[in-house]
Amino acid sequence: ATLIAQLRRAVEEGDGLDLAFQPKFDLRSRRFFGVEALIRWRHPAHNLLLPDRFITLAEETGLITSLDRWVLRQAASQRRRWLARGVDLDIALNVSPHSLLEGDLAGDVAGLVRELGLMPAGLTIEVTEGALMRDPERAAEVLRRLRDESGIRVAIDDFGTGYSSLAYLKRLPVDEVKIDRVFVKDMVAEPRDASIVRTIIELGHNLGLAVVAEGVEHAEALDRLSAMGCDQAQGFHLGRPSPASMLVELVEGAG
Ligand code: G
Ligand code: G
Ligand code: NA
Ligand code: MN
Protein backbone atom coordinates (compact mmCIF):
# COMPACT_ATOMS: atom_id res chain seq x y z
CA ALA A 1 0.00 0.00 0.00
CA THR A 2 1.10 3.57 -0.58
CA LEU A 3 2.00 5.85 2.31
CA ILE A 4 -1.25 7.75 1.68
CA ALA A 5 -3.37 4.60 1.94
CA GLN A 6 -1.55 3.58 5.12
CA LEU A 7 -2.00 7.02 6.62
CA ARG A 8 -5.70 6.96 5.73
CA ARG A 9 -6.09 3.66 7.56
CA ALA A 10 -4.10 4.88 10.55
CA VAL A 11 -6.21 8.03 10.83
CA GLU A 12 -9.57 6.37 10.23
CA GLU A 13 -8.92 3.58 12.71
CA GLY A 14 -6.61 5.46 15.06
CA ASP A 15 -4.37 2.44 14.58
CA GLY A 16 -0.68 3.12 15.13
CA LEU A 17 -1.18 6.76 16.07
CA ASP A 18 0.04 7.93 19.42
CA LEU A 19 0.61 11.14 21.31
CA ALA A 20 3.92 12.12 22.87
CA PHE A 21 3.82 14.83 25.54
CA GLN A 22 6.50 17.44 26.08
CA PRO A 23 6.49 19.31 29.41
CA LYS A 24 6.01 23.08 29.63
CA PHE A 25 7.73 24.80 32.56
CA ASP A 26 6.68 27.97 34.38
CA LEU A 27 9.72 30.17 34.99
CA ARG A 28 8.30 32.05 37.95
CA SER A 29 6.93 29.17 40.03
CA ARG A 30 9.68 26.84 38.69
CA ARG A 31 7.08 24.13 38.14
CA PHE A 32 5.80 22.10 35.23
CA PHE A 33 2.26 23.30 34.54
CA GLY A 34 1.38 21.62 31.28
CA VAL A 35 2.42 19.66 28.22
CA GLU A 36 2.33 19.92 24.44
CA ALA A 37 0.83 16.92 22.68
CA LEU A 38 2.80 15.87 19.58
CA ILE A 39 1.52 13.21 17.23
CA ARG A 40 3.58 10.10 16.44
CA TRP A 41 2.87 7.37 13.93
CA ARG A 42 4.18 3.87 14.49
CA HIS A 43 4.34 2.96 10.82
CA PRO A 44 4.50 -0.81 10.16
CA ALA A 45 7.67 -0.55 8.05
CA HIS A 46 9.36 2.70 9.06
CA ASN A 47 9.10 2.38 12.83
CA LEU A 48 8.32 5.70 14.43
CA LEU A 49 7.46 8.51 12.01
CA LEU A 50 7.65 12.12 13.15
CA PRO A 51 5.03 14.59 11.95
CA ASP A 52 7.30 16.36 9.47
CA ARG A 53 7.10 13.12 7.46
CA PHE A 54 3.29 12.93 7.31
CA ILE A 55 1.53 16.15 8.41
CA THR A 56 2.07 17.78 5.00
CA LEU A 57 0.78 14.62 3.35
CA ALA A 58 -2.27 14.68 5.61
CA GLU A 59 -2.87 18.33 4.71
CA GLU A 60 -2.57 17.64 0.97
CA THR A 61 -4.99 14.70 1.09
CA GLY A 62 -7.59 16.23 3.39
CA LEU A 63 -6.84 13.62 6.08
CA ILE A 64 -5.71 16.40 8.39
CA THR A 65 -9.25 17.13 9.56
CA SER A 66 -9.71 13.58 10.88
CA LEU A 67 -6.15 13.51 12.22
CA ASP A 68 -6.57 16.75 14.18
CA ARG A 69 -9.95 15.56 15.44
CA TRP A 70 -8.35 12.30 16.66
CA VAL A 71 -5.63 14.29 18.45
CA LEU A 72 -8.23 16.54 20.05
CA ARG A 73 -10.19 13.60 21.45
CA GLN A 74 -7.05 11.83 22.68
CA ALA A 75 -5.70 14.97 24.33
CA ALA A 76 -9.00 15.76 26.04
CA SER A 77 -9.33 12.15 27.23
CA GLN A 78 -5.77 12.24 28.59
CA ARG A 79 -6.58 15.43 30.45
CA ARG A 80 -9.56 13.67 32.00
CA ARG A 81 -7.54 10.60 32.99
CA TRP A 82 -4.89 12.77 34.61
CA LEU A 83 -7.48 14.82 36.49
CA ALA A 84 -9.01 11.60 37.84
CA ARG A 85 -5.57 10.88 39.36
CA GLY A 86 -5.18 14.38 40.76
CA VAL A 87 -2.76 15.48 38.03
CA ASP A 88 -3.73 18.93 36.73
CA LEU A 89 -1.72 19.56 33.56
CA ASP A 90 -2.86 21.87 30.78
CA ILE A 91 -2.59 20.08 27.43
CA ALA A 92 -1.61 22.08 24.34
CA LEU A 93 -2.35 20.71 20.91
CA ASN A 94 -1.42 21.78 17.40
CA VAL A 95 -4.18 22.55 14.96
CA SER A 96 -3.57 22.87 11.22
CA PRO A 97 -4.84 25.92 9.34
CA HIS A 98 -7.39 23.78 7.52
CA SER A 99 -8.85 22.45 10.78
CA LEU A 100 -9.02 25.94 12.23
CA LEU A 101 -10.65 27.60 9.25
CA GLU A 102 -12.87 24.91 7.70
CA GLY A 103 -15.50 22.79 9.41
CA ASP A 104 -16.65 23.61 12.94
CA LEU A 105 -13.69 23.34 15.31
CA ALA A 106 -15.36 25.48 17.99
CA GLY A 107 -18.51 23.35 17.89
CA ASP A 108 -16.53 20.10 17.94
CA VAL A 109 -14.47 21.25 20.93
CA ALA A 110 -17.54 22.46 22.83
CA GLY A 111 -19.24 19.10 22.26
CA LEU A 112 -16.21 17.15 23.42
CA VAL A 113 -15.68 19.30 26.49
CA ARG A 114 -19.33 18.79 27.43
CA GLU A 115 -19.18 15.05 26.78
CA LEU A 116 -16.09 14.61 28.96
CA GLY A 117 -17.24 17.05 31.64
CA LEU A 118 -14.18 19.27 31.26
CA MET A 119 -15.00 22.90 31.97
CA PRO A 120 -12.87 24.91 31.70
CA ALA A 121 -11.26 22.60 29.20
CA GLY A 122 -7.66 22.92 30.46
CA LEU A 123 -6.62 22.79 26.83
CA THR A 124 -4.50 25.18 24.76
CA ILE A 125 -4.78 25.31 20.99
CA GLU A 126 -1.56 26.21 19.16
CA VAL A 127 -1.90 27.80 15.74
CA THR A 128 0.80 29.19 13.50
CA GLU A 129 0.96 32.76 12.26
CA GLY A 130 0.29 31.43 8.75
CA ALA A 131 -3.05 29.96 9.81
CA LEU A 132 -4.10 33.24 11.38
CA MET A 133 -3.04 35.39 8.45
CA ARG A 134 -4.69 33.19 5.82
CA ASP A 135 -8.11 34.44 6.95
CA PRO A 136 -7.77 36.68 10.02
CA GLU A 137 -11.49 37.46 10.35
CA ARG A 138 -12.56 33.83 10.29
CA ALA A 139 -9.64 32.79 12.55
CA ALA A 140 -10.58 35.46 15.10
CA GLU A 141 -14.21 34.30 15.10
CA VAL A 142 -13.27 30.64 15.69
CA LEU A 143 -10.71 31.47 18.37
CA ARG A 144 -13.17 33.74 20.18
CA ARG A 145 -15.77 30.97 20.26
CA LEU A 146 -13.18 28.44 21.48
CA ARG A 147 -12.32 30.74 24.37
CA ASP A 148 -15.87 31.80 25.23
CA GLU A 149 -17.66 28.48 24.86
CA SER A 150 -14.97 26.06 26.07
CA GLY A 151 -12.43 28.08 28.04
CA ILE A 152 -9.69 27.17 25.57
CA ARG A 153 -6.37 29.04 25.75
CA VAL A 154 -4.94 30.10 22.41
CA ALA A 155 -1.22 30.22 21.55
CA ILE A 156 0.52 31.53 18.44
CA ASP A 157 3.14 28.90 17.60
CA ASP A 158 6.53 29.44 15.95
CA PHE A 159 6.24 33.18 16.54
CA GLY A 160 8.71 35.33 14.63
CA THR A 161 9.11 33.06 11.61
CA GLY A 162 5.85 33.96 9.89
CA TYR A 163 4.59 37.33 8.87
CA SER A 164 1.94 38.32 11.39
CA SER A 165 0.88 41.83 11.07
CA LEU A 166 1.20 43.51 14.45
CA ALA A 167 -2.18 45.14 13.81
CA TYR A 168 -3.78 41.70 13.79
CA LEU A 169 -1.77 40.50 16.76
CA LYS A 170 -3.33 43.34 18.72
CA ARG A 171 -6.86 42.34 17.73
CA LEU A 172 -6.71 38.54 17.73
CA PRO A 173 -8.14 36.70 20.73
CA VAL A 174 -4.85 35.11 21.81
CA ASP A 175 -3.40 34.28 25.25
CA GLU A 176 0.16 33.22 24.50
CA VAL A 177 2.99 33.57 21.98
CA LYS A 178 5.62 30.86 21.58
CA ILE A 179 9.00 32.20 20.46
CA ASP A 180 10.23 29.94 17.67
CA ARG A 181 13.14 27.73 18.62
CA VAL A 182 15.40 29.13 15.86
CA PHE A 183 15.82 32.26 18.01
CA VAL A 184 16.18 30.42 21.31
CA LYS A 185 18.62 27.74 20.17
CA ASP A 186 21.68 30.05 19.88
CA MET A 187 20.58 32.95 22.07
CA VAL A 188 23.42 32.44 24.57
CA ALA A 189 26.15 32.70 21.91
CA GLU A 190 24.41 35.05 19.46
CA PRO A 191 23.62 38.55 20.74
CA ARG A 192 21.29 39.20 17.83
CA ASP A 193 19.19 36.16 18.65
CA ALA A 194 19.11 37.26 22.29
CA SER A 195 17.87 40.70 21.15
CA ILE A 196 15.08 39.15 19.12
CA VAL A 197 14.03 37.01 22.08
CA ARG A 198 14.07 40.02 24.41
CA THR A 199 12.03 42.05 21.92
CA ILE A 200 9.37 39.37 21.51
CA ILE A 201 9.06 39.04 25.30
CA GLU A 202 8.55 42.79 25.62
CA LEU A 203 6.08 42.90 22.72
CA GLY A 204 4.09 39.99 24.14
CA HIS A 205 3.94 41.53 27.60
CA ASN A 206 2.93 44.92 26.21
CA LEU A 207 -0.01 43.19 24.55
CA GLY A 208 -0.92 41.33 27.75
CA LEU A 209 0.18 37.92 26.45
CA ALA A 210 2.12 35.14 28.17
CA VAL A 211 5.41 34.42 26.40
CA VAL A 212 6.75 30.89 26.03
CA ALA A 213 10.24 30.06 24.73
CA GLU A 214 10.51 26.78 22.85
CA GLY A 215 13.68 24.88 21.98
CA VAL A 216 15.42 25.44 25.33
CA GLU A 217 18.31 22.98 25.10
CA HIS A 218 20.66 24.24 27.85
CA ALA A 219 20.55 25.56 31.41
CA GLU A 220 22.23 28.81 30.29
CA ALA A 221 19.36 29.61 27.94
CA LEU A 222 16.86 28.90 30.70
CA ASP A 223 18.68 31.31 33.04
CA ARG A 224 18.80 34.04 30.40
CA LEU A 225 15.11 33.64 29.62
CA SER A 226 14.30 33.82 33.32
CA ALA A 227 16.31 37.03 33.67
CA MET A 228 14.50 38.49 30.64
CA GLY A 229 11.13 37.90 32.28
CA CYS A 230 9.98 35.17 29.92
CA ASP A 231 6.98 33.39 31.44
CA GLN A 232 7.34 29.79 30.37
CA ALA A 233 9.77 27.46 28.62
CA GLN A 234 9.86 24.19 26.77
CA GLY A 235 12.71 22.21 25.24
CA PHE A 236 14.98 19.19 25.44
CA HIS A 237 16.74 20.64 28.53
CA LEU A 238 13.43 20.53 30.42
CA GLY A 239 12.05 17.36 28.91
CA ARG A 240 11.69 15.53 25.62
CA PRO A 241 8.39 14.49 24.09
CA SER A 242 7.56 11.30 26.04
CA PRO A 243 4.69 8.90 26.75
CA ALA A 244 2.00 10.11 29.15
CA SER A 245 3.19 7.83 31.96
CA MET A 246 6.69 9.35 31.96
CA LEU A 247 5.26 12.84 32.13
CA VAL A 248 3.55 12.17 35.41
CA GLU A 249 6.83 10.89 36.91
CA LEU A 250 8.66 13.99 35.73
CA VAL A 251 6.07 16.38 37.05
CA GLU A 252 5.63 14.62 40.37
CA GLY A 253 9.40 14.26 40.73
CA ALA A 254 9.83 18.01 40.35
CA GLY A 255 6.77 19.01 42.35
O1 G B 1 6.86 16.48 17.13
P1 G B 1 7.68 17.30 16.20
O2 G B 1 8.53 18.31 16.94
O3 G B 1 8.48 16.53 15.20
O4 G B 1 6.62 18.18 15.36
C1 G B 1 6.94 18.73 14.13
C2 G B 1 5.82 19.58 13.61
O5 G B 1 4.57 18.87 13.51
C3 G B 1 5.53 20.77 14.51
O6 G B 1 5.40 21.90 13.68
C4 G B 1 4.23 20.44 15.17
O7 G B 1 3.49 21.63 15.40
C5 G B 1 3.53 19.56 14.14
N1 G B 1 2.63 18.66 14.84
C6 G B 1 2.94 17.81 15.85
N2 G B 1 1.84 17.16 16.29
C7 G B 1 0.80 17.64 15.54
C8 G B 1 -0.62 17.38 15.54
O8 G B 1 -1.16 16.62 16.33
N3 G B 1 -1.39 18.05 14.62
C9 G B 1 -0.84 18.93 13.75
N4 G B 1 -1.65 19.53 12.88
N5 G B 1 0.49 19.22 13.74
C10 G B 1 1.29 18.59 14.63
O1 G C 1 6.23 23.64 15.60
P1 G C 1 6.18 23.06 16.98
O2 G C 1 6.63 24.07 17.98
O3 G C 1 4.88 22.47 17.37
O4 G C 1 7.27 21.93 17.00
C1 G C 1 7.44 21.08 18.04
C2 G C 1 8.64 20.26 17.64
O5 G C 1 9.82 20.76 18.28
C3 G C 1 8.51 18.80 18.06
O6 G C 1 8.82 18.00 16.96
C4 G C 1 9.58 18.63 19.13
O7 G C 1 10.15 17.33 19.05
C5 G C 1 10.60 19.69 18.76
N1 G C 1 11.36 20.16 19.91
C6 G C 1 10.91 20.32 21.16
N2 G C 1 11.89 20.78 21.99
C7 G C 1 13.00 20.91 21.21
C8 G C 1 14.34 21.34 21.48
O8 G C 1 14.72 21.71 22.58
N3 G C 1 15.19 21.35 20.42
C9 G C 1 14.81 20.97 19.16
N4 G C 1 15.73 21.00 18.21
N5 G C 1 13.56 20.56 18.87
C10 G C 1 12.65 20.53 19.88
NA1 NA D 1 3.38 23.54 18.63
MN1 MN E 1 6.56 25.79 17.66
XYZ file of C-alpha atoms and ligand atoms in Angstrom:
305
model
C 0.000 0.000 0.000
C 1.104 3.566 -0.578
C 2.000 5.846 2.306
C -1.250 7.745 1.677
C -3.366 4.598 1.939
C -1.546 3.577 5.123
C -1.999 7.023 6.617
C -5.705 6.961 5.733
C -6.088 3.660 7.556
C -4.105 4.877 10.553
C -6.210 8.029 10.834
C -9.569 6.366 10.226
C -8.918 3.581 12.708
C -6.606 5.459 15.060
C -4.368 2.445 14.585
C -0.676 3.120 15.135
C -1.184 6.759 16.065
C 0.045 7.927 19.416
C 0.606 11.144 21.309
C 3.915 12.116 22.867
C 3.822 14.827 25.537
C 6.504 17.441 26.083
C 6.491 19.307 29.412
C 6.006 23.076 29.630
C 7.725 24.801 32.556
C 6.677 27.972 34.378
C 9.721 30.167 34.987
C 8.302 32.051 37.951
C 6.927 29.167 40.029
C 9.684 26.839 38.691
C 7.081 24.133 38.139
C 5.803 22.101 35.232
C 2.263 23.304 34.545
C 1.377 21.623 31.276
C 2.416 19.656 28.220
C 2.327 19.924 24.442
C 0.835 16.916 22.675
C 2.795 15.872 19.579
C 1.523 13.206 17.226
C 3.582 10.100 16.436
C 2.869 7.370 13.928
C 4.184 3.871 14.490
C 4.336 2.956 10.822
C 4.504 -0.806 10.163
C 7.671 -0.552 8.049
C 9.364 2.704 9.056
C 9.097 2.383 12.835
C 8.317 5.703 14.427
C 7.456 8.509 12.008
C 7.654 12.119 13.153
C 5.029 14.589 11.955
C 7.296 16.358 9.467
C 7.102 13.118 7.462
C 3.293 12.932 7.312
C 1.532 16.154 8.412
C 2.072 17.777 5.002
C 0.779 14.615 3.347
C -2.270 14.681 5.607
C -2.865 18.327 4.708
C -2.569 17.636 0.975
C -4.994 14.702 1.087
C -7.587 16.227 3.392
C -6.845 13.620 6.078
C -5.709 16.397 8.394
C -9.255 17.131 9.560
C -9.709 13.585 10.877
C -6.155 13.508 12.221
C -6.571 16.748 14.182
C -9.949 15.557 15.441
C -8.346 12.304 16.656
C -5.628 14.288 18.448
C -8.226 16.537 20.052
C -10.194 13.600 21.448
C -7.047 11.830 22.679
C -5.702 14.967 24.334
C -9.003 15.764 26.043
C -9.327 12.154 27.228
C -5.770 12.237 28.585
C -6.577 15.430 30.447
C -9.561 13.665 31.995
C -7.540 10.598 32.990
C -4.887 12.772 34.611
C -7.480 14.816 36.488
C -9.006 11.601 37.837
C -5.565 10.877 39.362
C -5.184 14.379 40.756
C -2.759 15.484 38.026
C -3.730 18.925 36.731
C -1.719 19.559 33.562
C -2.863 21.870 30.782
C -2.586 20.078 27.432
C -1.614 22.077 24.342
C -2.352 20.706 20.905
C -1.415 21.776 17.401
C -4.175 22.546 14.961
C -3.566 22.869 11.225
C -4.837 25.920 9.336
C -7.390 23.783 7.524
C -8.853 22.453 10.778
C -9.021 25.941 12.234
C -10.654 27.605 9.248
C -12.867 24.907 7.700
C -15.500 22.795 9.413
C -16.652 23.615 12.936
C -13.689 23.344 15.309
C -15.364 25.481 17.986
C -18.510 23.349 17.894
C -16.531 20.102 17.941
C -14.474 21.246 20.928
C -17.542 22.456 22.834
C -19.242 19.099 22.261
C -16.207 17.146 23.422
C -15.680 19.304 26.490
C -19.330 18.793 27.428
C -19.177 15.048 26.778
C -16.092 14.613 28.962
C -17.240 17.053 31.637
C -14.183 19.275 31.256
C -14.997 22.900 31.972
C -12.874 24.910 31.697
C -11.260 22.598 29.196
C -7.665 22.923 30.459
C -6.623 22.793 26.835
C -4.502 25.178 24.761
C -4.783 25.315 20.993
C -1.563 26.213 19.156
C -1.900 27.796 15.745
C 0.798 29.191 13.496
C 0.962 32.760 12.255
C 0.287 31.434 8.752
C -3.049 29.957 9.807
C -4.102 33.242 11.378
C -3.037 35.388 8.449
C -4.692 33.192 5.823
C -8.113 34.440 6.949
C -7.769 36.681 10.018
C -11.489 37.465 10.347
C -12.558 33.830 10.287
C -9.637 32.795 12.545
C -10.584 35.456 15.098
C -14.208 34.297 15.097
C -13.273 30.637 15.685
C -10.713 31.468 18.371
C -13.165 33.736 20.176
C -15.769 30.973 20.260
C -13.176 28.439 21.478
C -12.324 30.736 24.368
C -15.869 31.801 25.230
C -17.655 28.476 24.857
C -14.970 26.059 26.069
C -12.428 28.084 28.040
C -9.686 27.165 25.566
C -6.367 29.040 25.753
C -4.942 30.098 22.408
C -1.219 30.223 21.549
C 0.524 31.533 18.439
C 3.135 28.901 17.599
C 6.532 29.444 15.953
C 6.242 33.184 16.541
C 8.714 35.326 14.629
C 9.106 33.056 11.612
C 5.846 33.957 9.892
C 4.588 37.325 8.874
C 1.939 38.317 11.388
C 0.882 41.835 11.070
C 1.201 43.515 14.448
C -2.177 45.140 13.806
C -3.775 41.700 13.789
C -1.765 40.501 16.760
C -3.329 43.339 18.723
C -6.858 42.344 17.732
C -6.710 38.540 17.727
C -8.136 36.695 20.733
C -4.846 35.107 21.807
C -3.402 34.279 25.247
C 0.157 33.223 24.504
C 2.993 33.569 21.984
C 5.616 30.857 21.578
C 9.001 32.196 20.460
C 10.226 29.941 17.670
C 13.144 27.730 18.624
C 15.403 29.127 15.862
C 15.818 32.258 18.008
C 16.183 30.416 21.312
C 18.624 27.741 20.171
C 21.678 30.045 19.881
C 20.583 32.946 22.073
C 23.423 32.438 24.571
C 26.145 32.702 21.907
C 24.412 35.052 19.458
C 23.618 38.547 20.744
C 21.292 39.199 17.834
C 19.188 36.156 18.654
C 19.112 37.262 22.294
C 17.867 40.697 21.149
C 15.077 39.150 19.120
C 14.027 37.007 22.084
C 14.074 40.019 24.413
C 12.034 42.048 21.918
C 9.366 39.366 21.510
C 9.060 39.035 25.302
C 8.553 42.787 25.616
C 6.083 42.903 22.718
C 4.094 39.991 24.142
C 3.944 41.535 27.599
C 2.931 44.922 26.206
C -0.011 43.195 24.552
C -0.920 41.327 27.752
C 0.182 37.915 26.449
C 2.116 35.139 28.166
C 5.411 34.419 26.400
C 6.753 30.892 26.026
C 10.235 30.062 24.725
C 10.510 26.779 22.847
C 13.683 24.879 21.980
C 15.422 25.443 25.331
C 18.307 22.979 25.104
C 20.665 24.238 27.851
C 20.555 25.560 31.410
C 22.231 28.808 30.293
C 19.361 29.614 27.939
C 16.857 28.897 30.697
C 18.676 31.309 33.040
C 18.804 34.038 30.400
C 15.105 33.637 29.623
C 14.298 33.821 33.317
C 16.308 37.026 33.669
C 14.504 38.487 30.640
C 11.131 37.905 32.277
C 9.980 35.172 29.917
C 6.981 33.388 31.441
C 7.342 29.787 30.369
C 9.766 27.462 28.620
C 9.861 24.193 26.765
C 12.708 22.207 25.240
C 14.980 19.190 25.445
C 16.735 20.640 28.527
C 13.429 20.530 30.417
C 12.054 17.355 28.909
C 11.692 15.535 25.616
C 8.387 14.487 24.093
C 7.555 11.299 26.036
C 4.691 8.897 26.749
C 2.004 10.112 29.147
C 3.192 7.832 31.964
C 6.693 9.351 31.958
C 5.261 12.843 32.131
C 3.549 12.166 35.407
C 6.826 10.890 36.908
C 8.665 13.988 35.732
C 6.070 16.381 37.051
C 5.635 14.624 40.372
C 9.403 14.258 40.729
C 9.834 18.011 40.345
C 6.770 19.008 42.352
O 6.857 16.478 17.128
P 7.682 17.304 16.200
O 8.531 18.314 16.937
O 8.481 16.526 15.199
O 6.617 18.179 15.356
C 6.945 18.726 14.132
C 5.816 19.584 13.613
O 4.569 18.866 13.511
C 5.534 20.771 14.507
O 5.400 21.901 13.684
C 4.234 20.444 15.169
O 3.493 21.630 15.400
C 3.534 19.563 14.143
N 2.628 18.663 14.844
C 2.940 17.815 15.854
N 1.838 17.164 16.290
C 0.802 17.640 15.544
C -0.624 17.376 15.540
O -1.159 16.619 16.334
N -1.385 18.046 14.622
C -0.837 18.934 13.752
N -1.653 19.530 12.881
N 0.486 19.220 13.743
C 1.288 18.585 14.634
O 6.232 23.639 15.604
P 6.180 23.065 16.983
O 6.626 24.069 17.977
O 4.877 22.472 17.366
O 7.270 21.931 16.996
C 7.441 21.078 18.036
C 8.644 20.257 17.643
O 9.822 20.763 18.277
C 8.514 18.801 18.062
O 8.815 18.003 16.958
C 9.585 18.628 19.130
O 10.154 17.333 19.053
C 10.598 19.695 18.760
N 11.358 20.164 19.906
C 10.910 20.320 21.158
N 11.893 20.776 21.986
C 13.002 20.910 21.205
C 14.345 21.339 21.475
O 14.717 21.706 22.580
N 15.190 21.355 20.420
C 14.813 20.970 19.161
N 15.728 21.000 18.211
N 13.556 20.560 18.871
C 12.652 20.528 19.881
Na 3.382 23.541 18.628
Mn 6.561 25.792 17.663
